[in-house]
Amino acid sequence: MAQEVAWFEAFEKKILGLITFDRTDGDFGFLVLGRDNRKMFRCIEVSGEFYQTPDQAIQAMAEAFKKYEHDGRALYPQGDEKVAPYEILVPVVPDNELHPYFKVLISEPRYEAARNLIREIVYTYKDPDGHYIKEFQTHGFDARLWELYLYVYLYEEGFEFVRGNPAPDFHLSWFGDECFVEAVTVNPSQDKNRPDADEPENHEEVMALADDYLPIKFGSPLFSKLKKKYWEKPHVAGRPLVLAVHDYHMPGSMMWSRTALSEFLYGLRTRLELDGDGKDIAKAEVVESHSWNGKTIPSNFFNYPDAKYISAVLFSNAATITKFNRMGKLAGLGSKDILMIRKGFKYNPDPEALRPLEFAIDVDDPRYEESWADSIVMYHNPNALHPVDPDWFPSITHLWIDSKTGEFRGIQQPYDVLSSVTVVLSAVENFD
């Protein structure tokens, strides 16, 4: 019915304003939003008339703003608020039980933007099992951060959240078509007899781990989700089910684990080699199994028994505090004294290219853009009983195996970030 034209904030973000374009009548109006008792921004005023130009609507909205500047209120109750706002960053356990990354989040001055953004997001987030805040602050920090990231991404993608069932994690509706997303994390080993590999120090060590070690790391939590048999639940049966996986098993491992996942899912390994003329060529080989440190698992997850009920595997390597920090800074929620330089590799849209593009850019650069959908890829299951429609997830990369050629095909987002690191600096010498 309406199209968003422009957003505004006033009085230290006490209220927000939205200029809208009426698609039917071709004119412009505005909405004013204020925080309710849960601190969620909701509509508190609608323009009484419509205007021929956006500038006229902006002028009328600015006039409407004036009544809120000195009204003595911080909240504008709607009357239907039933629970208090989530204060996720206030510790609920003793200091010695807090996760080290949570301590960084709540105390490190350079992560002010992440703190402010996460606080805003959680005001709208509904805790399905009542344990979210405690686990976010303790042993479940990574898993709960991944769920929060997925929540924001799925919301931005346009899904409606269907409430009422605790599992899978997200019951979604795309204009009436329903699907499910279950969050999965790859975690550090808890078995003293089978510790994780040492961190790789060069590209050769990364590729060696990608052959067998990493597929086994991905395989364990994915196989565990298969055993849950979510598809047997009445509300899930007959609908697409997506497993959304993120790797947190080692500091920085999300920088180099992406390739291993696709190899494990499809049992197909692709490597770059140099031909006789010194040019890059891609060579593919079928992989039957993966073996590391005495453990062997079959490759080609999508061919596992019961995997036909998994429509796709969604992957991201970007659900980190640093991601929330960048997005918070872009939203104006961070200090101007904090400098963020992001560098890494982007997908090269040149159809002849086999290597990514390098980049480095200041997050404050006017040319810099980033969305929650960046760095997300969905691997589609060729054997799925209930395939997921790529059009439901229009902002991300989609990959699948061509049934005729056996080669990778897909919808690749141009210049999508494959991996990156962000250097965060402060212009303030003394944080105290």
Coordinates of C-alpha atoms in Angstrom, one line a residue:
M1 CA 0.0 0.0 0.0
A2 CA 2.8 2.4 0.9
Q3 CA 6.5 2.8 0.1
E4 CA 9.1 4.1 2.6
V5 CA 10.7 7.3 1.3
A6 CA 12.8 8.7 4.2
W7 CA 13.4 8.2 7.9
F8 CA 14.2 10.9 10.5
E9 CA 15.0 11.1 14.2
A10 CA 14.6 14.0 16.6
F11 CA 15.4 15.0 20.2
E12 CA 18.3 12.5 20.8
K13 CA 16.3 9.7 19.1
K14 CA 13.3 10.3 21.4
I15 CA 11.0 10.0 18.4
L16 CA 11.3 8.8 14.8
G17 CA 9.6 10.0 11.7
L18 CA 8.7 8.2 8.4
I19 CA 7.8 9.8 5.1
T20 CA 5.5 7.5 3.1
F21 CA 4.4 7.4 -0.5
D22 CA 0.8 6.2 -1.2
R23 CA 1.1 3.8 -4.1
T24 CA -2.6 4.1 -4.9
D25 CA -3.1 7.9 -4.7
G26 CA 0.4 9.0 -5.6
D27 CA 0.8 11.4 -2.7
F28 CA 2.9 11.6 0.5
G29 CA 2.2 11.4 4.2
F30 CA 4.1 10.8 7.5
L31 CA 4.1 8.7 10.6
V32 CA 5.6 9.7 14.0
L33 CA 6.9 6.8 16.2
G34 CA 7.7 6.9 19.9
R35 CA 8.7 4.2 22.4
D36 CA 6.0 2.2 24.2
N37 CA 6.4 0.7 27.7
R38 CA 8.6 -2.1 26.2
K39 CA 10.8 0.7 24.6
M40 CA 9.7 -0.4 21.2
F41 CA 9.2 2.3 18.6
R42 CA 5.6 2.3 17.5
C43 CA 3.3 4.7 15.7
I44 CA 1.9 7.5 17.9
E45 CA 0.7 9.9 15.2
V46 CA -0.4 9.7 11.5
S47 CA -0.5 12.7 9.2
G48 CA -4.0 14.1 9.0
E49 CA -3.7 14.9 5.3
F50 CA -1.5 14.0 2.4
Y51 CA 0.8 16.1 0.2
Q52 CA 1.9 16.4 -3.4
T53 CA 5.6 16.4 -2.7
P54 CA 7.9 14.7 -0.1
D55 CA 9.2 18.1 0.9
Q56 CA 5.7 19.2 1.9
A57 CA 5.3 16.1 3.9
I58 CA 8.7 16.6 5.6
Q59 CA 7.7 20.2 6.5
A60 CA 4.4 19.1 8.0
M61 CA 6.1 16.3 10.0
A62 CA 8.7 18.7 11.4
E63 CA 5.9 20.9 12.6
A64 CA 4.2 17.8 14.2
F65 CA 7.5 17.0 16.0
K66 CA 7.4 20.2 18.0
K67 CA 4.8 19.0 20.4
Y68 CA 6.9 16.1 21.6
E69 CA 10.1 18.1 22.4
H70 CA 9.2 19.4 25.8
D71 CA 6.2 17.2 26.7
G72 CA 8.0 15.7 29.6
R73 CA 7.6 12.1 28.4
A74 CA 10.1 9.4 27.4
L75 CA 7.5 6.7 26.7
Y76 CA 4.2 6.6 24.9
P77 CA 2.3 3.6 26.2
Q78 CA 0.0 1.8 23.8
G79 CA -2.0 -0.1 26.5
D80 CA -1.2 -3.6 25.3
E81 CA 2.3 -4.0 26.7
K82 CA 2.4 -7.2 28.9
V83 CA 6.1 -7.6 29.7
A84 CA 8.9 -5.3 30.7
P85 CA 11.7 -4.5 28.2
Y86 CA 14.5 -7.0 28.0
E87 CA 17.7 -5.6 29.5
I88 CA 20.1 -8.0 28.0
L89 CA 23.3 -6.3 28.9
V90 CA 22.7 -6.2 32.6
P91 CA 24.5 -9.2 34.1
V92 CA 22.2 -11.8 35.8
V93 CA 25.0 -14.1 36.9
P94 CA 28.2 -13.6 38.9
D95 CA 31.1 -12.0 37.1
N96 CA 33.1 -15.2 37.0
E97 CA 30.3 -17.0 35.1
L98 CA 30.1 -14.4 32.3
H99 CA 31.3 -15.3 28.8
P100 CA 34.5 -13.5 27.9
Y101 CA 33.0 -12.1 24.7
F102 CA 30.0 -10.8 26.7
K103 CA 32.4 -9.0 29.0
V104 CA 34.0 -7.4 26.0
L105 CA 30.6 -6.4 24.7
I106 CA 29.4 -4.6 27.8
S107 CA 32.7 -3.0 28.8
E108 CA 34.9 -2.3 25.8
P109 CA 34.5 1.4 24.7
R110 CA 35.2 0.5 21.1
Y111 CA 32.0 -1.7 21.0
E112 CA 29.6 1.0 22.1
A113 CA 27.8 0.8 18.7
A114 CA 27.2 -2.9 19.1
R115 CA 25.9 -2.5 22.7
N116 CA 23.4 0.2 21.6
L117 CA 22.2 -1.8 18.6
I118 CA 21.8 -5.1 20.4
R119 CA 19.9 -3.3 23.2
E120 CA 17.5 -1.9 20.6
I121 CA 17.0 -5.2 18.8
V122 CA 16.2 -7.2 21.9
Y123 CA 13.3 -4.8 22.8
T124 CA 11.4 -6.5 20.0
Y125 CA 12.7 -10.0 20.5
K126 CA 10.5 -12.6 22.1
D127 CA 12.3 -15.1 24.3
P128 CA 10.7 -18.5 23.4
D129 CA 12.0 -20.5 26.3
G130 CA 12.8 -18.0 29.0
H131 CA 16.5 -18.7 29.1
Y132 CA 17.8 -16.4 26.4
I133 CA 19.4 -13.6 28.5
K134 CA 21.2 -16.0 30.9
E135 CA 22.6 -18.1 28.1
F136 CA 23.6 -15.1 26.1
Q137 CA 25.7 -13.9 29.0
T138 CA 27.2 -17.3 29.8
H139 CA 27.9 -20.6 28.0
G140 CA 25.5 -20.0 25.1
F141 CA 26.8 -16.6 24.0
D142 CA 27.7 -17.7 20.4
A143 CA 24.5 -19.7 19.8
R144 CA 22.3 -16.9 21.1
L145 CA 24.2 -14.2 19.1
W146 CA 23.6 -16.4 16.0
E147 CA 19.9 -16.6 16.8
L148 CA 19.7 -12.8 17.3
Y149 CA 21.5 -12.2 14.0
L150 CA 19.1 -14.5 12.2
Y151 CA 16.1 -12.8 13.8
V152 CA 17.3 -9.4 12.4
Y153 CA 18.1 -10.8 9.0
L154 CA 14.8 -12.6 8.6
Y155 CA 12.9 -9.6 9.8
E156 CA 14.7 -7.4 7.3
E157 CA 14.0 -9.9 4.6
G158 CA 10.3 -9.4 5.1
F159 CA 9.1 -12.6 6.9
E160 CA 6.3 -12.7 9.4
F161 CA 7.1 -14.6 12.6
V162 CA 4.6 -17.2 13.6
R163 CA 4.6 -17.7 17.4
G164 CA 3.4 -20.6 19.5
N165 CA 5.9 -23.4 19.0
P166 CA 9.3 -23.5 20.7
A167 CA 11.0 -25.6 18.0
P168 CA 12.3 -25.1 15.4
D169 CA 13.7 -21.7 16.3
F170 CA 11.9 -19.7 13.6
H171 CA 8.5 -20.4 12.2
L172 CA 8.1 -18.1 9.2
S173 CA 5.5 -17.0 6.8
W174 CA 6.2 -15.5 3.4
F175 CA 2.8 -14.1 2.4
G176 CA 1.1 -17.2 3.6
D177 CA 3.8 -19.7 2.5
E178 CA 5.4 -21.2 5.7
C179 CA 8.9 -22.5 6.3
F180 CA 11.1 -23.2 9.3
V181 CA 14.7 -22.2 10.2
E182 CA 16.6 -24.0 12.9
A183 CA 19.9 -22.4 14.2
V184 CA 23.0 -24.6 14.4
T185 CA 26.4 -23.7 15.7
V186 CA 29.8 -25.4 15.4
N187 CA 31.4 -25.2 18.8
P188 CA 34.7 -25.9 20.4
S189 CA 35.3 -29.6 21.3
Q190 CA 34.4 -30.6 24.8
D191 CA 36.1 -34.1 24.4
K192 CA 39.5 -34.0 26.0
N193 CA 40.4 -37.1 24.0
R194 CA 39.6 -35.4 20.7
P195 CA 40.7 -31.7 21.0
D196 CA 40.3 -29.4 18.1
A197 CA 43.1 -28.8 15.6
D198 CA 45.7 -26.1 16.2
E199 CA 44.9 -22.8 14.5
P200 CA 46.4 -22.8 11.0
E201 CA 49.2 -20.4 10.3
N202 CA 49.2 -20.3 6.5
H203 CA 47.0 -21.0 3.5
E204 CA 48.3 -24.5 3.1
E205 CA 47.4 -25.5 6.6
V206 CA 43.9 -23.9 6.1
M207 CA 43.3 -26.0 3.0
A208 CA 44.5 -29.2 4.8
L209 CA 42.0 -28.6 7.5
A210 CA 39.2 -27.8 5.0
D211 CA 39.6 -31.3 3.4
D212 CA 38.7 -33.4 6.4
Y213 CA 38.8 -31.7 9.8
L214 CA 36.3 -29.0 9.1
P215 CA 33.7 -31.2 7.4
I216 CA 33.7 -33.4 10.5
K217 CA 33.3 -30.3 12.7
F218 CA 30.3 -29.2 10.5
G219 CA 29.0 -32.7 10.3
S220 CA 28.6 -33.3 14.0
P221 CA 26.0 -30.6 14.8
L222 CA 24.2 -31.0 11.5
F223 CA 23.8 -34.7 12.0
S224 CA 22.6 -34.0 15.6
K225 CA 19.8 -31.8 14.1
L226 CA 18.8 -34.6 11.8
K227 CA 18.2 -36.8 14.8
K228 CA 15.7 -34.2 16.2
K229 CA 13.3 -35.2 13.3
Y230 CA 11.6 -31.8 13.4
W231 CA 9.7 -32.8 10.2
E232 CA 7.6 -35.2 12.3
K233 CA 6.1 -32.3 14.3
P234 CA 2.5 -31.6 13.0
H235 CA 3.2 -27.9 12.5
V236 CA 6.4 -28.6 10.5
A237 CA 5.3 -31.6 8.4
G238 CA 5.1 -31.0 4.7
R239 CA 6.9 -27.6 4.8
P240 CA 10.4 -26.5 4.0
L241 CA 13.0 -26.8 6.8
V242 CA 16.3 -24.9 6.7
L243 CA 19.3 -25.5 8.9
A244 CA 21.2 -22.3 9.5
V245 CA 24.8 -23.0 10.6
H246 CA 27.6 -20.7 11.8
D247 CA 31.1 -21.8 12.8
Y248 CA 32.4 -20.5 16.2
H249 CA 34.6 -23.4 17.1
M250 CA 37.9 -21.5 17.0
P251 CA 38.8 -17.8 17.2
G252 CA 38.7 -16.5 13.6
S253 CA 37.7 -19.9 12.1
M254 CA 34.7 -18.3 10.3
M255 CA 37.3 -16.6 8.1
W256 CA 38.3 -19.8 6.4
S257 CA 35.6 -22.5 7.0
R258 CA 33.1 -21.6 4.2
T259 CA 34.6 -23.8 1.5
A260 CA 34.6 -26.9 3.7
L261 CA 30.9 -26.7 4.3
S262 CA 29.9 -26.9 0.6
E263 CA 32.3 -29.8 0.1
F264 CA 30.7 -31.7 2.9
L265 CA 27.1 -30.9 1.9
Y266 CA 27.5 -32.1 -1.7
G267 CA 30.5 -34.4 -1.6
L268 CA 32.2 -32.3 -4.3
R269 CA 35.6 -30.6 -3.8
T270 CA 36.8 -27.8 -6.0
R271 CA 40.3 -26.5 -6.0
L272 CA 42.3 -24.0 -8.0
E273 CA 45.3 -25.1 -9.9
L274 CA 47.7 -23.6 -12.4
D275 CA 47.8 -24.9 -15.9
G276 CA 50.9 -25.1 -18.1
D277 CA 50.6 -21.4 -18.9
G278 CA 50.4 -20.3 -15.3
K279 CA 46.6 -19.6 -15.5
D280 CA 44.1 -20.5 -12.8
I281 CA 41.9 -23.5 -13.6
A282 CA 39.2 -25.1 -11.3
K283 CA 39.3 -28.8 -10.8
A284 CA 36.5 -30.7 -9.1
E285 CA 36.6 -34.2 -7.6
V286 CA 34.0 -36.4 -5.8
V287 CA 34.6 -36.9 -2.1
E288 CA 33.3 -40.1 -0.5
S289 CA 34.4 -39.5 3.1
H290 CA 36.3 -37.4 5.5
S291 CA 38.8 -38.8 8.0
W292 CA 40.7 -36.9 10.8
N293 CA 42.3 -38.1 14.0
G294 CA 40.8 -41.5 13.9
K295 CA 37.3 -40.5 13.0
T296 CA 35.6 -41.0 9.6
I297 CA 32.3 -39.7 8.3
P298 CA 30.7 -40.1 4.9
S299 CA 30.6 -37.0 2.8
N300 CA 27.6 -35.6 0.9
F301 CA 25.3 -34.6 3.8
F302 CA 22.4 -34.1 1.5
N303 CA 22.5 -37.8 0.6
Y304 CA 22.3 -38.9 4.3
P305 CA 19.2 -40.9 5.4
D306 CA 16.5 -38.4 6.4
A307 CA 18.4 -35.5 4.9
K308 CA 15.7 -35.3 2.2
Y309 CA 13.6 -33.5 4.9
I310 CA 16.2 -30.7 5.0
S311 CA 15.4 -28.2 2.2
A312 CA 18.6 -26.3 2.4
V313 CA 21.5 -25.3 4.7
L314 CA 22.0 -21.6 5.2
F315 CA 25.4 -20.4 6.2
S316 CA 27.0 -17.1 7.4
N317 CA 30.4 -16.3 8.8
A318 CA 29.4 -12.8 9.8
A319 CA 27.4 -13.2 13.0
T320 CA 29.9 -11.6 15.3
I321 CA 30.1 -8.7 17.8
T322 CA 32.0 -6.9 15.1
K323 CA 29.1 -7.2 12.6
F324 CA 26.8 -5.6 15.2
N325 CA 29.4 -3.0 15.8
R326 CA 29.6 -2.0 12.2
M327 CA 25.8 -2.0 11.7
G328 CA 25.4 0.0 14.9
K329 CA 27.8 2.6 13.7
L330 CA 26.0 2.8 10.3
A331 CA 22.8 3.5 12.3
G332 CA 24.4 6.4 14.2
L333 CA 24.5 4.5 17.5
G334 CA 28.3 4.7 18.0
S335 CA 30.8 7.3 18.9
K336 CA 32.4 9.4 16.2
D337 CA 35.7 8.9 18.0
I338 CA 35.7 5.2 17.0
L339 CA 37.3 4.3 13.6
M340 CA 36.5 1.0 11.9
I341 CA 38.5 -0.2 8.9
R342 CA 37.1 -3.3 7.2
K343 CA 39.2 -5.4 4.8
G344 CA 38.9 -8.7 3.2
F345 CA 37.7 -10.5 0.1
K346 CA 34.6 -9.9 -2.1
Y347 CA 33.0 -12.1 -4.7
N348 CA 34.2 -11.1 -8.2
P349 CA 31.2 -10.9 -10.6
D350 CA 33.5 -11.3 -13.6
P351 CA 32.3 -14.6 -15.1
E352 CA 35.9 -15.5 -16.1
A353 CA 37.3 -14.7 -12.6
L354 CA 38.3 -17.6 -10.3
R355 CA 39.7 -15.5 -7.5
P356 CA 37.9 -12.9 -5.2
L357 CA 38.5 -9.2 -5.1
E358 CA 40.5 -7.7 -2.2
F359 CA 39.1 -4.6 -0.5
A360 CA 39.7 -2.2 2.4
I361 CA 37.4 0.6 3.4
D362 CA 36.6 2.9 6.3
V363 CA 33.1 2.2 7.6
D364 CA 32.5 5.9 7.8
D365 CA 33.2 6.4 4.1
P366 CA 30.1 7.6 2.3
R367 CA 30.5 4.9 -0.3
Y368 CA 30.4 2.1 2.4
E369 CA 27.3 0.0 2.4
E370 CA 26.4 -3.1 4.4
S371 CA 23.2 -5.1 5.1
W372 CA 22.2 -8.0 7.3
A373 CA 22.0 -10.2 4.3
D374 CA 25.7 -9.7 3.4
S375 CA 27.8 -12.9 3.5
I376 CA 24.8 -15.2 3.8
V377 CA 24.6 -18.2 1.3
M378 CA 21.9 -20.8 1.1
Y379 CA 23.0 -24.3 -0.2
H380 CA 19.9 -26.0 -1.7
N381 CA 19.4 -29.7 -1.2
P382 CA 19.0 -31.5 -4.6
N383 CA 17.1 -34.3 -2.9
A384 CA 14.7 -32.1 -0.8
L385 CA 11.1 -33.4 -0.5
H386 CA 10.0 -29.8 0.1
P387 CA 12.4 -27.4 -1.7
V388 CA 12.6 -23.8 -0.4
D389 CA 11.9 -21.1 -2.9
P390 CA 14.9 -18.8 -3.4
D391 CA 12.4 -15.9 -4.0
W392 CA 11.6 -16.1 -0.3
F393 CA 15.2 -15.1 0.5
P394 CA 15.9 -12.5 -2.3
S395 CA 18.8 -10.7 -0.7
I396 CA 21.3 -13.5 -0.3
T397 CA 23.4 -15.8 -2.4
H398 CA 21.9 -19.2 -3.5
L399 CA 23.8 -22.2 -4.7
W400 CA 22.8 -25.7 -5.9
I401 CA 24.2 -28.5 -8.0
D402 CA 23.0 -28.7 -11.6
S403 CA 21.3 -32.1 -12.0
K404 CA 22.5 -32.4 -15.6
T405 CA 26.1 -31.2 -15.4
G406 CA 26.9 -31.9 -11.8
E407 CA 28.4 -28.4 -11.5
F408 CA 27.6 -25.6 -9.1
R409 CA 25.0 -23.1 -10.2
G410 CA 23.3 -20.3 -8.4
I411 CA 22.3 -16.7 -7.8
Q412 CA 25.3 -14.8 -6.5
Q413 CA 25.0 -11.4 -5.0
P414 CA 27.6 -9.1 -6.8
Y415 CA 30.5 -8.1 -4.6
D416 CA 29.2 -10.1 -1.6
V417 CA 31.8 -10.2 1.1
L418 CA 33.3 -13.7 1.4
S419 CA 35.4 -13.0 4.5
S420 CA 36.7 -10.0 6.3
V421 CA 38.3 -8.6 9.4
T422 CA 37.6 -5.2 11.0
V423 CA 40.2 -3.1 12.8
V424 CA 38.5 -1.0 15.4
L425 CA 40.4 2.0 16.7
S426 CA 39.7 4.7 19.3
A427 CA 40.7 8.4 19.0
V428 CA 40.5 8.6 22.8
E429 CA 43.8 7.7 24.4
N430 CA 42.5 7.1 27.9
F431 CA 39.3 5.0 28.0
D432 CA 38.8 5.8 31.6

